Coordinates of C-alpha atoms and ligand atoms in Angstrom, one line a residue:
M6 CA 48.0 -100.9 58.7
R7 CA 51.4 -101.2 57.0
R8 CA 50.7 -97.6 55.2
Q9 CA 49.6 -96.2 58.4
I10 CA 52.7 -97.2 60.1
L11 CA 54.6 -96.1 57.1
G12 CA 52.9 -92.6 57.2
L13 CA 53.7 -92.2 60.7
L14 CA 57.5 -93.0 60.0
F15 CA 57.3 -90.5 56.9
S16 CA 56.1 -87.6 59.5
C17 CA 58.5 -88.1 62.1
L18 CA 61.7 -88.9 59.9
V19 CA 61.7 -85.9 57.9
C20 CA 65.2 -86.2 56.8
L21 CA 65.4 -89.8 55.6
N22 CA 66.6 -90.2 52.1
L23 CA 64.2 -91.4 49.5
S24 CA 66.1 -94.5 48.5
A25 CA 65.8 -95.8 52.1
I26 CA 62.2 -94.9 51.9
A27 CA 61.7 -96.9 48.6
Q28 CA 63.4 -100.0 50.4
E29 CA 61.0 -99.5 53.0
K30 CA 58.2 -100.0 50.9
G31 CA 59.8 -103.5 49.6
G32 CA 61.3 -104.7 46.5
R33 CA 64.9 -105.9 45.7
P34 CA 67.4 -103.4 47.0
D35 CA 69.5 -103.6 43.8
Q36 CA 66.5 -102.1 41.9
R37 CA 66.5 -98.2 41.1
W38 CA 63.7 -96.3 42.8
W39 CA 61.8 -95.7 39.6
Q40 CA 61.5 -99.6 38.7
H41 CA 59.1 -100.1 41.9
A42 CA 57.5 -96.8 41.6
V43 CA 54.0 -95.9 40.6
F44 CA 53.7 -92.6 38.8
Y45 CA 50.8 -90.2 38.8
E46 CA 50.2 -87.6 36.1
I47 CA 48.6 -84.3 37.3
Y48 CA 47.3 -81.4 34.9
P49 CA 47.9 -78.7 37.2
R50 CA 45.3 -76.4 35.8
S51 CA 42.5 -79.0 36.7
F52 CA 43.9 -80.6 40.2
A53 CA 43.1 -78.3 42.8
D54 CA 42.7 -74.5 43.1
S55 CA 43.8 -73.2 46.5
N56 CA 43.0 -69.3 45.5
N57 CA 39.9 -69.7 44.1
D58 CA 40.5 -68.1 40.6
G59 CA 38.9 -71.0 38.7
L60 CA 42.4 -72.4 37.7
G61 CA 44.5 -75.3 39.6
D62 CA 47.5 -74.3 40.9
I63 CA 50.9 -75.4 42.9
K64 CA 49.6 -75.0 46.4
G65 CA 46.4 -76.9 45.5
I66 CA 48.6 -79.8 44.4
T67 CA 50.7 -79.6 47.8
S68 CA 47.3 -79.7 49.8
K69 CA 46.5 -83.0 48.2
L70 CA 49.6 -84.9 48.7
D71 CA 48.4 -86.6 51.7
Y72 CA 45.5 -88.0 49.4
L73 CA 48.2 -89.3 46.9
H74 CA 50.3 -90.7 49.7
W75 CA 47.3 -92.6 51.0
L76 CA 46.4 -93.7 47.3
G77 CA 49.9 -95.0 47.1
V78 CA 51.5 -92.9 44.5
D79 CA 55.6 -92.6 44.6
A80 CA 56.2 -89.8 42.0
I81 CA 53.9 -87.0 40.4
W82 CA 54.4 -85.8 36.7
L83 CA 53.1 -82.2 36.4
T84 CA 52.4 -81.2 32.9
P85 CA 54.3 -77.8 32.3
M86 CA 53.6 -74.9 34.9
F87 CA 56.4 -72.7 33.3
P88 CA 55.7 -69.1 32.4
S89 CA 53.7 -69.4 29.1
P90 CA 51.3 -67.1 27.1
Q91 CA 49.0 -70.7 27.4
V92 CA 48.6 -70.9 23.6
D93 CA 48.7 -74.7 24.4
F94 CA 48.1 -74.7 27.9
G95 CA 51.8 -74.4 29.1
Y96 CA 53.1 -76.5 26.3
D97 CA 54.5 -73.1 24.7
V98 CA 57.1 -72.3 27.4
S99 CA 58.4 -68.6 27.5
D100 CA 60.8 -69.1 30.5
Y101 CA 62.3 -72.4 31.4
E102 CA 63.4 -71.5 34.8
N103 CA 60.4 -70.0 36.7
V104 CA 56.8 -70.8 37.4
D105 CA 53.8 -69.1 35.5
P106 CA 52.1 -66.8 38.1
H107 CA 48.7 -68.6 37.2
Y108 CA 50.0 -71.7 39.1
G109 CA 52.1 -69.9 41.7
T110 CA 55.7 -68.9 42.5
L111 CA 59.0 -70.7 42.8
A112 CA 58.7 -70.9 46.5
D113 CA 55.3 -72.6 46.1
M114 CA 57.3 -75.1 43.8
D115 CA 60.0 -75.8 46.3
Q116 CA 57.5 -76.3 49.1
L117 CA 55.6 -78.8 47.0
I118 CA 59.2 -80.8 46.3
A119 CA 60.0 -80.6 49.8
E120 CA 56.4 -81.8 51.2
G121 CA 56.4 -84.5 48.5
K122 CA 60.0 -85.6 49.9
R123 CA 58.5 -85.9 53.5
R124 CA 55.9 -88.2 52.3
G125 CA 58.2 -90.3 49.8
I126 CA 56.6 -88.6 46.6
R127 CA 59.0 -87.3 44.1
V128 CA 58.3 -84.6 41.5
I129 CA 58.7 -84.9 37.9
L130 CA 58.4 -82.1 35.5
D131 CA 57.5 -81.7 32.0
F132 CA 60.4 -80.7 29.8
V133 CA 59.2 -79.1 26.6
V134 CA 62.5 -80.1 24.7
N135 CA 61.3 -79.6 21.1
H136 CA 60.0 -76.2 20.8
T137 CA 59.4 -73.0 23.0
S138 CA 56.9 -70.2 22.8
D139 CA 57.2 -67.6 20.2
Q140 CA 57.2 -65.3 23.2
H141 CA 60.5 -66.9 24.7
P142 CA 63.2 -64.3 24.5
W143 CA 65.3 -66.6 22.7
F144 CA 62.9 -66.5 20.0
I145 CA 62.1 -63.0 20.1
E146 CA 65.9 -62.7 19.5
S147 CA 66.1 -65.2 16.7
R148 CA 63.2 -63.5 14.8
S149 CA 64.7 -60.0 15.0
S150 CA 67.2 -60.3 12.2
K151 CA 69.1 -62.9 9.9
T152 CA 72.3 -62.0 11.8
N153 CA 71.2 -62.4 15.3
P154 CA 73.3 -64.6 17.2
K155 CA 70.3 -66.6 18.2
R156 CA 68.9 -67.0 14.7
D157 CA 70.3 -70.5 14.3
W158 CA 68.5 -71.5 17.4
Y159 CA 65.5 -72.3 15.6
I160 CA 64.9 -73.5 12.1
W161 CA 64.7 -70.7 9.6
R162 CA 64.6 -71.2 5.5
D163 CA 63.6 -69.5 2.7
G164 CA 60.1 -70.3 0.9
K165 CA 60.2 -72.5 -2.1
S166 CA 59.0 -69.5 -4.3
A167 CA 57.0 -66.2 -3.2
G168 CA 54.4 -67.4 -0.8
Q169 CA 55.2 -70.9 -0.7
P170 CA 56.7 -72.6 2.4
P171 CA 59.9 -74.3 2.0
N172 CA 58.4 -78.0 2.0
N173 CA 55.2 -79.7 2.1
W174 CA 55.8 -80.8 6.1
T175 CA 52.2 -80.1 7.8
S176 CA 51.9 -79.4 11.5
L177 CA 50.3 -82.0 13.8
F178 CA 47.8 -79.2 14.9
G179 CA 46.8 -78.1 11.3
G180 CA 48.0 -76.3 8.3
P181 CA 51.7 -76.2 7.2
A182 CA 54.4 -76.7 9.6
W183 CA 56.0 -73.2 8.4
R184 CA 55.1 -69.8 9.0
V185 CA 56.5 -66.8 7.2
D186 CA 57.9 -63.9 9.3
P187 CA 57.4 -60.6 8.0
A188 CA 60.7 -59.0 9.8
T189 CA 62.9 -61.3 7.3
N190 CA 60.7 -62.7 5.0
Q191 CA 62.0 -66.2 5.9
W192 CA 60.0 -69.1 7.3
Y193 CA 60.2 -70.7 10.8
Y194 CA 59.3 -74.3 11.3
H195 CA 56.9 -75.5 13.9
Y196 CA 55.6 -78.8 14.4
F197 CA 52.7 -77.9 16.8
Y198 CA 50.9 -74.6 16.6
P199 CA 52.6 -71.4 14.9
A200 CA 53.3 -70.1 18.6
Q201 CA 55.6 -73.2 19.2
P202 CA 58.6 -72.6 17.0
D203 CA 61.0 -76.0 16.9
L204 CA 64.3 -75.4 18.4
N205 CA 67.3 -76.3 16.3
W206 CA 69.0 -79.2 18.2
R207 CA 71.6 -79.2 15.5
N208 CA 73.2 -76.1 17.2
P209 CA 75.3 -77.0 20.2
E210 CA 74.2 -73.9 22.0
V211 CA 70.7 -75.0 22.3
E212 CA 71.8 -78.2 23.7
T213 CA 73.9 -76.6 26.2
A214 CA 71.0 -74.0 27.0
M215 CA 68.5 -76.9 27.6
F216 CA 71.0 -79.1 29.5
D217 CA 71.5 -76.0 31.9
V218 CA 67.7 -75.9 32.3
A219 CA 67.5 -79.6 33.4
R220 CA 70.5 -79.1 35.8
W221 CA 68.8 -76.1 37.3
W222 CA 65.7 -78.0 38.1
Y223 CA 67.5 -81.0 39.4
R224 CA 69.5 -78.8 41.8
R225 CA 66.0 -77.6 43.1
G226 CA 65.1 -81.3 44.0
V227 CA 63.0 -82.5 41.1
A228 CA 63.8 -86.4 40.6
G229 CA 63.3 -86.1 36.7
F230 CA 61.6 -85.1 33.5
R231 CA 58.9 -86.5 31.2
L232 CA 60.3 -85.4 27.9
D233 CA 57.6 -83.9 25.8
A234 CA 57.8 -84.7 21.8
V235 CA 60.9 -86.3 22.1
T236 CA 60.5 -87.9 18.9
N237 CA 60.5 -84.8 17.1
L238 CA 64.0 -83.0 17.8
F239 CA 65.6 -83.4 14.5
E240 CA 64.4 -82.7 10.9
D241 CA 66.0 -83.7 7.8
P242 CA 68.3 -80.7 6.9
E243 CA 67.7 -81.2 3.1
L244 CA 63.8 -80.7 4.0
T245 CA 62.8 -83.4 1.7
D246 CA 59.0 -83.6 1.0
N247 CA 57.1 -86.2 3.0
P248 CA 55.3 -88.9 1.1
L249 CA 51.5 -88.6 1.1
V250 CA 49.2 -91.4 2.1
D251 CA 46.5 -92.4 -0.6
H252 CA 44.6 -89.1 -1.1
Q253 CA 43.5 -88.9 2.6
T254 CA 42.9 -85.8 4.8
N255 CA 42.8 -85.6 8.4
A256 CA 40.2 -83.6 10.7
Y257 CA 41.9 -80.3 9.8
G258 CA 41.6 -81.0 6.0
D259 CA 45.1 -81.6 5.5
P260 CA 46.7 -84.4 3.3
V261 CA 47.8 -87.2 5.5
Q262 CA 51.5 -87.7 5.1
Q263 CA 54.3 -90.2 6.6
P264 CA 56.4 -87.9 8.7
I265 CA 59.5 -89.9 7.8
H266 CA 61.8 -86.8 7.2
N267 CA 60.8 -84.7 10.3
L268 CA 60.4 -87.4 13.0
E269 CA 62.3 -90.3 14.4
L270 CA 65.6 -89.0 12.8
P271 CA 68.6 -91.1 14.4
E272 CA 70.6 -88.0 15.4
L273 CA 68.1 -87.5 18.4
H274 CA 69.5 -90.4 20.4
G275 CA 73.0 -88.7 20.5
V276 CA 71.1 -86.1 22.4
L277 CA 69.4 -88.2 24.9
Q278 CA 72.7 -90.2 25.3
Q279 CA 74.0 -86.7 26.6
L280 CA 70.9 -85.7 28.5
R281 CA 71.1 -89.0 30.2
K282 CA 74.4 -88.3 31.5
V283 CA 73.2 -85.2 33.0
S284 CA 70.3 -86.9 34.4
D285 CA 72.6 -89.4 36.0
E286 CA 74.5 -86.8 37.8
Y287 CA 71.3 -86.5 40.0
D288 CA 69.9 -89.9 40.1
G289 CA 67.0 -88.6 37.9
V290 CA 64.6 -90.4 35.9
L291 CA 63.7 -89.7 32.2
I292 CA 60.4 -90.7 30.9
G293 CA 59.7 -90.4 27.3
E294 CA 56.7 -89.3 25.2
T295 CA 57.5 -92.0 22.7
W296 CA 54.8 -92.4 20.3
T297 CA 56.2 -94.9 17.9
D298 CA 54.7 -97.0 15.1
T299 CA 56.8 -100.1 15.8
V300 CA 58.6 -102.0 18.7
D301 CA 62.1 -101.4 17.2
Q302 CA 61.5 -97.8 17.4
L303 CA 60.5 -98.0 21.0
K304 CA 63.5 -100.2 21.9
R305 CA 65.8 -97.6 20.4
Y306 CA 64.6 -95.1 23.1
Y307 CA 66.1 -97.0 25.7
G308 CA 69.6 -96.6 24.1
E309 CA 71.6 -99.7 22.8
H310 CA 73.6 -99.8 26.3
G311 CA 70.7 -98.7 28.4
N312 CA 72.2 -95.3 28.0
E313 CA 69.1 -92.9 26.9
L314 CA 65.6 -93.1 28.6
Q315 CA 64.7 -95.3 31.5
L316 CA 61.1 -95.1 30.8
P317 CA 60.0 -94.6 27.1
I318 CA 56.1 -94.8 27.2
D319 CA 54.7 -98.0 25.2
F320 CA 52.1 -96.3 23.3
L321 CA 51.6 -99.6 21.1
F322 CA 50.2 -101.2 24.5
F323 CA 48.3 -97.9 24.7
A324 CA 46.9 -98.2 21.3
V325 CA 45.4 -101.6 22.0
G326 CA 42.1 -99.5 22.3
K327 CA 39.5 -102.4 22.8
I328 CA 39.0 -105.0 25.7
S329 CA 40.6 -108.0 24.0
A330 CA 42.5 -110.9 25.8
P331 CA 44.4 -111.8 22.5
D332 CA 45.3 -108.1 21.8
F333 CA 46.4 -107.3 25.2
R334 CA 48.5 -110.6 25.4
K335 CA 50.3 -109.9 22.0
Q336 CA 51.3 -106.1 23.4
I337 CA 52.4 -107.6 26.6
A338 CA 54.6 -110.1 24.9
V339 CA 56.2 -107.8 22.7
A340 CA 57.1 -105.5 25.5
E341 CA 58.5 -108.5 27.5
S342 CA 60.5 -109.5 24.3
F343 CA 63.5 -107.2 25.2
E344 CA 65.4 -105.7 28.0
G345 CA 64.3 -102.6 29.6
Q346 CA 61.5 -101.5 31.7
P347 CA 57.9 -101.5 30.1
V348 CA 56.1 -98.3 30.6
Y349 CA 52.3 -98.7 30.5
V350 CA 49.6 -95.9 30.6
F351 CA 45.8 -95.9 29.6
S352 CA 44.9 -92.3 29.7
N353 CA 46.7 -89.0 29.4
H354 CA 46.0 -85.3 28.8
D355 CA 45.9 -85.9 25.1
E356 CA 43.7 -88.7 24.6
P357 CA 40.2 -89.7 25.8
R358 CA 39.9 -91.2 29.4
Q359 CA 40.2 -94.9 29.7
Y360 CA 36.7 -95.0 31.5
T361 CA 35.2 -93.7 28.4
K362 CA 37.4 -95.3 25.8
Y363 CA 37.1 -98.6 27.1
G364 CA 33.6 -98.7 29.0
D365 CA 30.8 -100.5 27.2
G366 CA 28.1 -98.3 28.9
R367 CA 27.0 -101.1 31.1
H368 CA 30.0 -102.5 32.9
N369 CA 32.0 -99.3 33.2
D370 CA 33.0 -99.7 36.7
Q371 CA 34.0 -103.3 36.4
I372 CA 35.9 -102.4 33.4
A373 CA 37.7 -99.6 35.1
K374 CA 38.7 -102.1 37.9
L375 CA 39.7 -104.5 35.1
L376 CA 42.2 -102.3 33.6
A377 CA 43.7 -101.1 36.7
S378 CA 44.2 -104.8 37.7
L379 CA 46.0 -105.4 34.3
Y380 CA 48.6 -102.6 34.1
L381 CA 49.3 -102.4 37.9
T382 CA 50.3 -106.1 38.0
L383 CA 52.3 -106.1 35.2
R384 CA 56.1 -106.0 35.2
G385 CA 56.8 -102.2 34.6
T386 CA 55.9 -98.7 35.4
P387 CA 52.5 -97.8 35.3
I388 CA 51.6 -94.0 35.0
L389 CA 48.0 -93.2 36.3
Y390 CA 46.2 -90.2 35.1
Y391 CA 44.7 -88.1 37.6
G392 CA 40.9 -89.2 38.3
E393 CA 41.0 -92.5 36.6
E394 CA 41.2 -93.7 40.3
I395 CA 37.8 -92.5 40.7
G396 CA 36.6 -93.5 37.4
M397 CA 36.2 -90.2 35.7
E398 CA 34.8 -90.1 32.5
N399 CA 35.7 -87.7 29.4
N400 CA 33.5 -84.8 29.0
D401 CA 33.9 -83.6 25.5
P402 CA 32.5 -79.9 24.8
K403 CA 29.0 -79.8 23.8
T404 CA 29.5 -76.9 21.1
K405 CA 32.1 -75.4 19.3
E406 CA 31.8 -72.2 21.2
D407 CA 32.6 -74.1 24.3
V408 CA 35.9 -75.4 23.2
Q409 CA 39.3 -74.1 24.5
D410 CA 41.9 -76.2 23.1
P411 CA 42.6 -74.7 19.8
I412 CA 42.9 -78.0 17.9
G413 CA 39.2 -78.7 19.0
K414 CA 38.2 -75.1 17.4
L415 CA 39.9 -76.0 14.2
G416 CA 39.0 -79.8 14.0
W417 CA 35.3 -79.3 15.2
P418 CA 33.2 -81.7 14.9
K419 CA 35.6 -84.5 13.8
D420 CA 38.1 -83.5 16.4
K421 CA 36.6 -81.8 19.6
G422 CA 40.0 -81.3 21.2
R423 CA 41.4 -82.4 24.3
D424 CA 39.1 -80.5 27.0
G425 CA 37.2 -83.5 27.7
E426 CA 40.1 -85.3 29.3
R427 CA 41.2 -82.2 31.3
T428 CA 38.0 -81.6 33.2
P429 CA 38.5 -80.6 37.0
M430 CA 39.5 -83.2 39.6
Q431 CA 36.2 -84.4 41.4
W432 CA 37.0 -84.2 45.0
N433 CA 33.5 -84.3 46.7
A434 CA 29.8 -83.7 46.1
E435 CA 29.9 -80.2 46.8
V436 CA 30.0 -77.1 44.7
N437 CA 32.5 -77.5 41.6
A438 CA 33.3 -81.0 42.8
G439 CA 35.6 -79.4 45.6
F440 CA 38.0 -78.2 42.9
S441 CA 37.1 -74.6 43.4
Q442 CA 34.5 -72.2 44.8
V443 CA 34.3 -70.3 41.7
K444 CA 33.6 -71.6 38.1
P445 CA 36.4 -73.8 36.8
W446 CA 38.1 -73.0 33.6
N447 CA 36.9 -76.2 32.2
P448 CA 33.3 -77.6 33.4
V449 CA 32.9 -80.1 36.1
D450 CA 31.8 -83.5 34.6
A451 CA 28.2 -84.2 35.4
L452 CA 28.8 -87.5 37.2
Y453 CA 30.9 -85.9 40.1
K454 CA 28.3 -86.4 42.6
Q455 CA 28.7 -90.2 42.5
Y456 CA 32.3 -90.4 41.4
N457 CA 34.5 -88.3 43.6
V458 CA 37.3 -89.0 46.2
E459 CA 35.1 -88.3 49.3
V460 CA 32.1 -90.5 48.7
E461 CA 34.5 -93.4 47.2
R462 CA 36.5 -93.4 50.0
R463 CA 33.8 -94.3 52.1
D464 CA 32.7 -97.2 49.7
P465 CA 34.6 -100.4 50.2
N466 CA 33.7 -101.3 46.7
S467 CA 34.5 -98.1 45.1
I468 CA 36.8 -97.8 42.1
L469 CA 39.1 -95.6 44.6
N470 CA 39.5 -98.3 47.1
Y471 CA 40.0 -101.0 44.7
Y472 CA 42.9 -98.8 43.2
R473 CA 44.2 -98.3 46.6
N474 CA 44.3 -101.9 47.7
L475 CA 45.9 -102.7 44.3
L476 CA 48.6 -100.2 44.7
S477 CA 49.3 -101.3 48.3
L478 CA 49.4 -105.2 47.1
R479 CA 51.7 -103.9 44.3
H480 CA 54.3 -102.3 46.9
T481 CA 54.2 -105.1 49.3
N482 CA 54.0 -108.2 47.3
P483 CA 57.6 -109.6 46.3
A484 CA 56.1 -111.2 43.0
L485 CA 54.0 -108.2 41.8
L486 CA 57.3 -106.2 42.8
D487 CA 59.9 -108.2 41.1
G488 CA 58.5 -111.2 39.4
K489 CA 58.9 -112.4 36.0
Y490 CA 56.0 -112.6 33.7
V491 CA 54.6 -115.9 32.6
A492 CA 51.7 -116.2 30.2
L493 CA 49.1 -118.7 30.8
N494 CA 46.4 -120.0 28.6
E495 CA 47.7 -118.4 25.7
D496 CA 45.0 -119.5 23.3
D497 CA 41.8 -118.1 25.5
P498 CA 40.1 -115.4 23.4
N499 CA 38.1 -114.2 26.4
V500 CA 40.5 -114.3 29.5
L501 CA 44.0 -113.0 30.1
A502 CA 45.7 -115.0 32.6
Y503 CA 49.4 -114.8 33.5
L504 CA 51.7 -115.2 36.6
R505 CA 54.2 -113.0 38.1
S506 CA 56.6 -115.2 40.0
Y507 CA 59.6 -114.4 42.2
A508 CA 61.7 -116.5 44.8
G509 CA 58.7 -118.9 45.3
K510 CA 56.0 -116.6 45.5
R511 CA 53.4 -117.1 42.6
V512 CA 50.8 -114.6 41.9
L513 CA 48.2 -115.6 39.5
I514 CA 46.2 -112.6 37.5
V515 CA 43.2 -113.7 35.8
L516 CA 41.3 -111.1 34.0
N517 CA 37.9 -111.7 32.1
M518 CA 38.0 -109.5 29.0
S519 CA 34.6 -110.3 27.9
G520 CA 30.7 -109.6 28.8
S521 CA 29.9 -112.9 30.1
T522 CA 30.9 -115.3 32.8
Q523 CA 33.7 -117.3 32.3
A524 CA 35.1 -120.7 33.9
V525 CA 38.7 -120.8 33.7
K526 CA 40.9 -124.1 33.9
L527 CA 44.5 -122.8 34.2
D528 CA 47.2 -124.6 31.8
L529 CA 49.7 -124.7 34.6
L530 CA 51.3 -128.2 34.0
S531 CA 52.1 -127.2 30.4
K532 CA 54.4 -124.8 31.9
G533 CA 55.9 -126.8 34.6
I534 CA 54.0 -125.1 37.3
S535 CA 52.3 -127.2 40.1
A536 CA 49.7 -125.8 42.6
K537 CA 46.9 -127.0 44.9
S538 CA 44.9 -123.9 45.2
S539 CA 44.9 -120.3 44.8
K540 CA 44.5 -117.9 47.9
V541 CA 42.7 -114.7 46.8
L542 CA 44.5 -111.3 47.4
L543 CA 42.2 -109.1 45.4
A544 CA 39.1 -109.7 43.3
S545 CA 36.6 -107.1 41.7
F546 CA 33.9 -109.4 42.3
K547 CA 32.7 -111.8 45.5
T548 CA 34.4 -114.8 45.2
P549 CA 35.4 -117.7 47.9
K550 CA 38.8 -116.7 49.7
R551 CA 40.2 -120.0 48.4
G552 CA 40.1 -121.4 44.9
N553 CA 40.4 -124.2 42.8
V554 CA 43.0 -123.7 39.9
N555 CA 40.9 -126.2 37.9
K556 CA 37.9 -123.9 37.8
I557 CA 38.2 -120.2 38.4
D558 CA 34.8 -118.4 38.1
L559 CA 34.8 -115.0 36.8
E560 CA 32.0 -112.4 36.5
P561 CA 31.9 -110.2 33.3
F562 CA 34.9 -108.3 33.1
G563 CA 36.0 -109.6 36.7
A564 CA 39.4 -109.4 37.7
Y565 CA 41.0 -112.1 40.2
I566 CA 44.5 -111.9 41.8
A567 CA 45.5 -114.7 43.9
E568 CA 48.7 -116.4 45.3
L569 CA 49.2 -120.2 44.2
E570 CA 49.6 -122.7 47.0
Ligands
NOJ1 C1 52.7 -83.4 23.5 C2 51.9 -82.9 24.4 O1 51.7 -84.0 25.7 C3 50.9 -82.3 24.2 O2 49.8 -81.8 25.2 C4 51.3 -80.8 23.3 O3 50.1 -80.1 22.9 C5 52.3 -81.2 22.6 N1 53.3 -82.2 22.8 C6 53.0 -80.2 22.1 O4 54.1 -79.7 23.2

């Protein structure tokens, strides 16, 4: 009801500013908008096809804003839709200040931003900061001669000896990270595909040009950026070889190495501090693709004075990889152990979907609700991946010939690439799941008739309605908005239990991470907490409206969210 009223308000008061809307949704007014926001990642190619060419597009996204508003999303992050040869489906940008004609026009983007604003949904773009396409005019100039003014915008070196790259660094996408260019017989560095040459961030002209790009989009109304491959910005200028890891080889047959000389160099933090200043001019938010091995590395991305990224993604949490109360408890404690807003994701366009990754084949729907109940009730920012709210599964290509992602072609069958997590959004049970009237670029998953928005909207027990109820609770309950995290029953091997508490409100979250029923007695007293009973706010299984804190009965993989009384 509250959401419907808000919806009416939004359509009447077109000019309301967004921070006023954020407060309307609840939460401490001194918090920044992104501290209460729920983000939703969209892979534009696969979301909604408005012109029936088999590829999703910007107009398609705009047509689904009402759905996203109904669901309870506050900001959408679009993976790159800039002009691109599409070698890496947009992560090879050939013009940062335009839109690829496959996805529409700048006018379409302006309309998406404006329509989003009307509904309180901000637009975040994917800023590919580490590299461009080899078709970007900057690189075309740079490769033209050793003396071209743009030569130093990229990383060019002589080979070690004839036909030998400058050092042993390998590309994440297979093979050496260097390619020799016949025009000058020098090698350029590419951490990803050869068609994605790395920019040289040691050159101040690169910094200026890229910051101008950020300003250009901020002025068009975007609310921030997700910074792609942000750990990669700098390399050791001496090009020291990386150490190898025990004779191991990866899916592409390359020796496994520790990328200590081309990832995580401390210089990158200086750039992030400067970019943050630019971003602050526009009240923007910076999300980081911060794959780190340690929590200390992760912490650094916030900046020693909170002056770098507001939202570096916690891939340590992401990497837990199995339904385990002790493992999640430990990772949450790590994220809670320092200042800064934790950022949680379970799936994205590079990794298998959570439905498949965590599903046991028997309780997949319960597990989908369980995981939602976990990261949507934690203190921090969740980033949903399109389709997880309806329980979309991974749909890997069946044969090598079907693969579209070049790393899948190279790594087959050990690495099938990323097509499986990028299948078309399932809107209804009709042709192509309502994504397009024509054959989509990537096949629709076989389960679309059962798992789609239209069917699940009608079913009160669907994964979709569970997400919606959970998001509504999260937006309106003061303890879920602003409460501190208190771990409970910390020795329980099967059940993850915690409180969020704020201003006298205490919300209890009890998650059964096992495949058997559990009866839980909460250790509230040892934490100095007293409660007579619990009033259920949301549960993924049938349970009495009021419960006894000395015995909470949970179904296998059941989630129980209640207010302590
Ligand atoms: C990370 C992106 O998420 C991935 O999709 C892309 O291939 C690489 N960065 C290169 O831009």
